[in-house]
């Protein structure tokens, strides 16, 4: 299958359009962060940085940490950017960019998200580290792909019923993180949770400044929801998209969260930079095992 120029857009130097990367620029284990400035917060721990590039909000650095080659890339905020990042990183390893054809052998990537998040359950302490065993997407990204086979329909159906989800909103979808990566981060350092991926930071997460909310009880509904003994633990804006796109493309993904706020208590970390650095250090050390 030949992919037209309008569908697979390349820069004049042959790099993929948005990320401005070539296949040799990335490792097969990729750490994603939201903030471009956080890329350096990760790679400052590397032994060597071999490559750096930035285009728009997408900053990439590739290097080695204790002998393991890793790439760190900023995605910006939201699952719309996740759609770009996951598709273009996959294209770098699974499409012959010169001939615009699919490669015969599939290369599997490992995505590890290092991000910040807010807890919605009172018993989750600020400054703890949480690994998302699954995510519920309140955006619409996966519905643009043939994704039914990877989704937990019964879970999302129960959620829709409990929250009296508006028909004017996207249908929530539920997808698991990678089991093998989840086991890697199963330790006393991490608690496991179910992450809700929101489509925005203010109204979609029940924050109101000057605009009234469509559902003032939404966070309470999220907090009280339970399905087969499973509750939603935290809110952020990328995890469900990463999990879904990774599964659809044949990759592995896990999301790690520094809990900086507890929405139920109204509290925020007094030392967020330290908590994020703790998450970064623990993640890097676990990835080389």
XYZ file of N, CA, C and O in Angstrom, residues 132-200:
276
model
N -1.295 4.116 36.470
C -2.652 3.925 35.957
C -2.801 2.524 35.376
O -2.241 2.229 34.322
N -3.567 1.663 36.059
C -3.778 0.328 35.514
C -4.771 0.342 34.361
O -4.745 -0.524 33.491
N -5.645 1.343 34.349
C -6.523 1.564 33.203
C -6.935 3.018 33.202
O -6.731 3.751 34.179
N -7.532 3.444 32.086
C -7.957 4.836 31.962
C -9.322 4.897 31.307
O -9.667 4.066 30.464
N -10.086 5.898 31.708
C -11.373 6.161 31.085
C -11.276 7.491 30.354
O -10.981 8.516 30.950
N -11.465 7.456 29.055
C -11.333 8.651 28.234
C -12.647 9.393 28.112
O -13.639 8.826 27.651
N -12.651 10.647 28.515
C -13.836 11.486 28.411
C -13.756 12.386 27.182
O -14.574 13.283 26.996
N -12.759 12.123 26.346
C -12.596 12.808 25.068
C -13.226 11.934 23.973
O -13.992 11.033 24.278
N -12.888 12.154 22.729
C -13.499 11.375 21.645
C -12.487 10.686 20.741
O -12.872 10.062 19.743
N -11.185 10.739 21.072
C -10.145 10.315 20.145
C -10.348 8.914 19.584
O -10.339 8.699 18.372
N -10.541 7.928 20.451
C -10.561 6.542 19.965
C -11.768 6.245 19.097
O -11.755 5.289 18.316
N -12.820 7.045 19.196
C -14.015 6.798 18.382
C -13.798 7.148 16.911
O -14.652 6.834 16.070
N -12.679 7.770 16.584
C -12.351 8.035 15.191
C -11.604 6.867 14.552
O -11.295 6.898 13.360
N -11.328 5.819 15.340
C -10.659 4.613 14.851
C -11.532 3.394 15.144
O -12.443 3.447 15.970
N -11.236 2.294 14.489
C -11.922 1.037 14.790
C -11.315 0.481 16.077
O -10.328 -0.246 16.051
N -11.915 0.831 17.192
C -11.293 0.568 18.482
C -12.107 -0.337 19.401
O -11.665 -0.641 20.517
N -13.274 -0.776 18.966
C -14.171 -1.513 19.865
C -13.499 -2.733 20.495
O -13.762 -3.062 21.657
N -12.621 -3.374 19.759
C -12.018 -4.627 20.232
C -11.116 -4.434 21.439
O -10.867 -5.385 22.192
N -10.609 -3.227 21.669
C -9.679 -3.011 22.785
C -10.356 -2.325 23.968
O -9.714 -2.073 24.982
N -11.644 -2.006 23.847
C -12.325 -1.227 24.874
C -13.132 -2.108 25.823
O -13.601 -3.177 25.441
N -13.276 -1.632 27.071
C -14.095 -2.322 28.067
C -15.487 -1.680 28.073
O -15.752 -0.736 28.812
N -16.349 -2.221 27.236
C -17.661 -1.627 27.014
C -18.519 -1.667 28.275
O -19.232 -0.700 28.595
N -18.485 -2.788 29.019
C -19.317 -2.909 30.224
C -18.947 -1.855 31.262
O -19.818 -1.304 31.946
N -17.655 -1.583 31.383
C -17.182 -0.572 32.328
C -17.725 0.804 31.942
O -18.284 1.528 32.776
N -17.561 1.174 30.676
C -18.022 2.491 30.249
C -19.537 2.614 30.307
O -20.069 3.685 30.627
N -20.255 1.514 30.046
C -21.717 1.540 30.133
C -22.170 1.817 31.564
O -23.093 2.610 31.797
N -21.504 1.181 32.523
C -21.828 1.421 33.932
C -21.516 2.854 34.328
O -22.266 3.490 35.087
N -20.424 3.383 33.805
C -20.035 4.764 34.098
C -21.065 5.747 33.538
O -21.463 6.705 34.214
N -21.499 5.523 32.324
C -22.495 6.395 31.684
C -23.786 6.413 32.499
O -24.393 7.465 32.713
N -24.190 5.235 32.980
C -25.416 5.134 33.767
C -25.277 5.860 35.106
O -26.159 6.616 35.517
N -24.154 5.642 35.776
C -23.943 6.234 37.101
C -23.895 7.761 37.044
O -24.449 8.438 37.919
N -23.229 8.284 36.042
C -23.024 9.731 35.953
C -24.162 10.436 35.230
O -24.173 11.672 35.165
N -25.103 9.657 34.684
C -26.156 10.241 33.844
C -25.518 11.118 32.759
O -25.886 12.277 32.557
N -24.572 10.502 32.076
C -23.726 11.189 31.097
C -24.571 11.820 29.992
O -25.439 11.185 29.403
N -24.318 13.070 29.710
C -25.088 13.804 28.711
C -24.849 13.257 27.308
O -23.704 12.967 26.917
N -25.898 13.145 26.527
C -25.779 12.701 25.141
C -25.078 13.734 24.276
O -24.677 13.438 23.144
N -24.925 14.932 24.780
C -24.213 15.981 24.037
C -22.701 15.850 24.151
O -21.971 16.559 23.447
N -22.230 14.958 25.033
C -20.800 14.758 25.226
C -20.348 13.496 24.517
O -21.153 12.623 24.180
N -19.043 13.374 24.315
C -18.477 12.169 23.716
C -18.728 10.962 24.610
O -18.746 11.078 25.834
N -18.905 9.813 23.993
C -19.125 8.585 24.750
C -17.819 8.169 25.427
O -16.797 7.997 24.756
N -17.794 8.033 26.750
C -16.567 7.616 27.437
C -16.097 6.233 26.968
O -16.911 5.371 26.632
N -14.787 6.056 26.936
C -14.211 4.757 26.576
C -13.202 4.353 27.644
O -12.606 5.199 28.302
N -13.021 3.037 27.820
C -12.146 2.522 28.863
C -11.128 1.570 28.230
O -11.492 0.683 27.448
N -9.854 1.753 28.578
C -8.789 0.931 27.994
C -7.721 0.664 29.056
O -7.416 1.526 29.886
N -7.166 -0.541 29.035
C -6.141 -0.949 30.000
C -4.762 -0.452 29.616
O -4.429 -0.316 28.429
N -3.923 -0.260 30.631
C -2.500 -0.096 30.396
C -1.884 -1.450 30.093
O -2.520 -2.502 30.243
N -0.641 -1.453 29.666
C 0.037 -2.707 29.334
C 0.361 -3.491 30.597
O 0.975 -2.954 31.531
N -0.037 -4.773 30.629
C 0.120 -5.584 31.841
C 1.581 -5.785 32.214
O 1.936 -5.757 33.398
N 2.444 -5.993 31.223
C 3.858 -6.235 31.530
C 4.518 -4.988 32.106
O 5.349 -5.077 33.018
N 4.148 -3.816 31.613
C 4.698 -2.578 32.163
C 4.104 -2.274 33.532
O 4.801 -1.764 34.412
N 2.835 -2.595 33.709
C 2.208 -2.393 35.017
C 2.942 -3.197 36.082
O 3.195 -2.707 37.187
N 3.314 -4.421 35.751
C 4.026 -5.265 36.720
C 5.398 -4.684 37.058
O 5.894 -4.849 38.177
N 6.012 -3.982 36.102
C 7.316 -3.365 36.342
C 7.220 -2.270 37.400
O 8.151 -2.041 38.171
N 6.065 -1.607 37.440
C 5.880 -0.499 38.374
C 4.986 -0.874 39.555
O 4.397 -0.012 40.200
N 4.884 -2.158 39.817
C 4.159 -2.630 40.990
C 5.143 -2.735 42.147
O 5.932 -3.670 42.238
N 5.142 -1.741 43.003
C 6.055 -1.707 44.145
C 5.447 -0.800 45.197
O 4.419 -0.156 44.985
N 6.116 -0.727 46.345
C 5.629 0.143 47.422
C 5.689 1.612 47.031
O 4.991 2.444 47.615
N 6.496 1.922 46.015
C 6.639 3.317 45.604
C 5.408 3.830 44.866
O 5.157 5.041 44.825
N 4.627 2.913 44.262
C 3.492 3.313 43.444
C 2.202 2.707 43.968
O 2.161 1.537 44.347
N 1.148 3.521 43.978
C -0.174 2.962 44.180
C -0.821 2.815 42.805
O -0.478 3.528 41.861
N -1.727 1.860 42.667
C -2.400 1.637 41.394
C -3.745 2.353 41.381
O -4.418 2.453 42.409
N -4.126 2.857 40.226
C -5.388 3.563 40.147
C -6.000 3.511 38.769
O -5.436 2.938 37.828
N -7.182 4.094 38.666
C -7.884 4.236 37.398
C -7.985 5.723 37.106
O -8.523 6.501 37.905
N -7.464 6.117 35.978
C -7.310 7.522 35.644
C -8.384 7.974 34.663
O -8.625 7.313 33.654
N -9.011 9.101 34.972
C -9.944 9.723 34.033
C -9.200 10.768 33.219
O -8.559 11.663 33.780
N -9.258 10.621 31.903
C -8.600 11.563 30.997
C -9.637 12.567 30.504
O -10.572 12.206 29.792
N -9.452 13.814 30.894
C -10.419 14.866 30.578
C -10.038 15.600 29.301
O -8.874 15.642 28.916
N -11.029 16.234 28.691
C -10.819 16.940 27.435
C -10.384 18.387 27.658
O -10.050 19.097 26.708
N -10.342 18.826 28.914
C -9.901 20.175 29.238
C -9.509 20.263 30.697
O -9.683 19.318 31.466
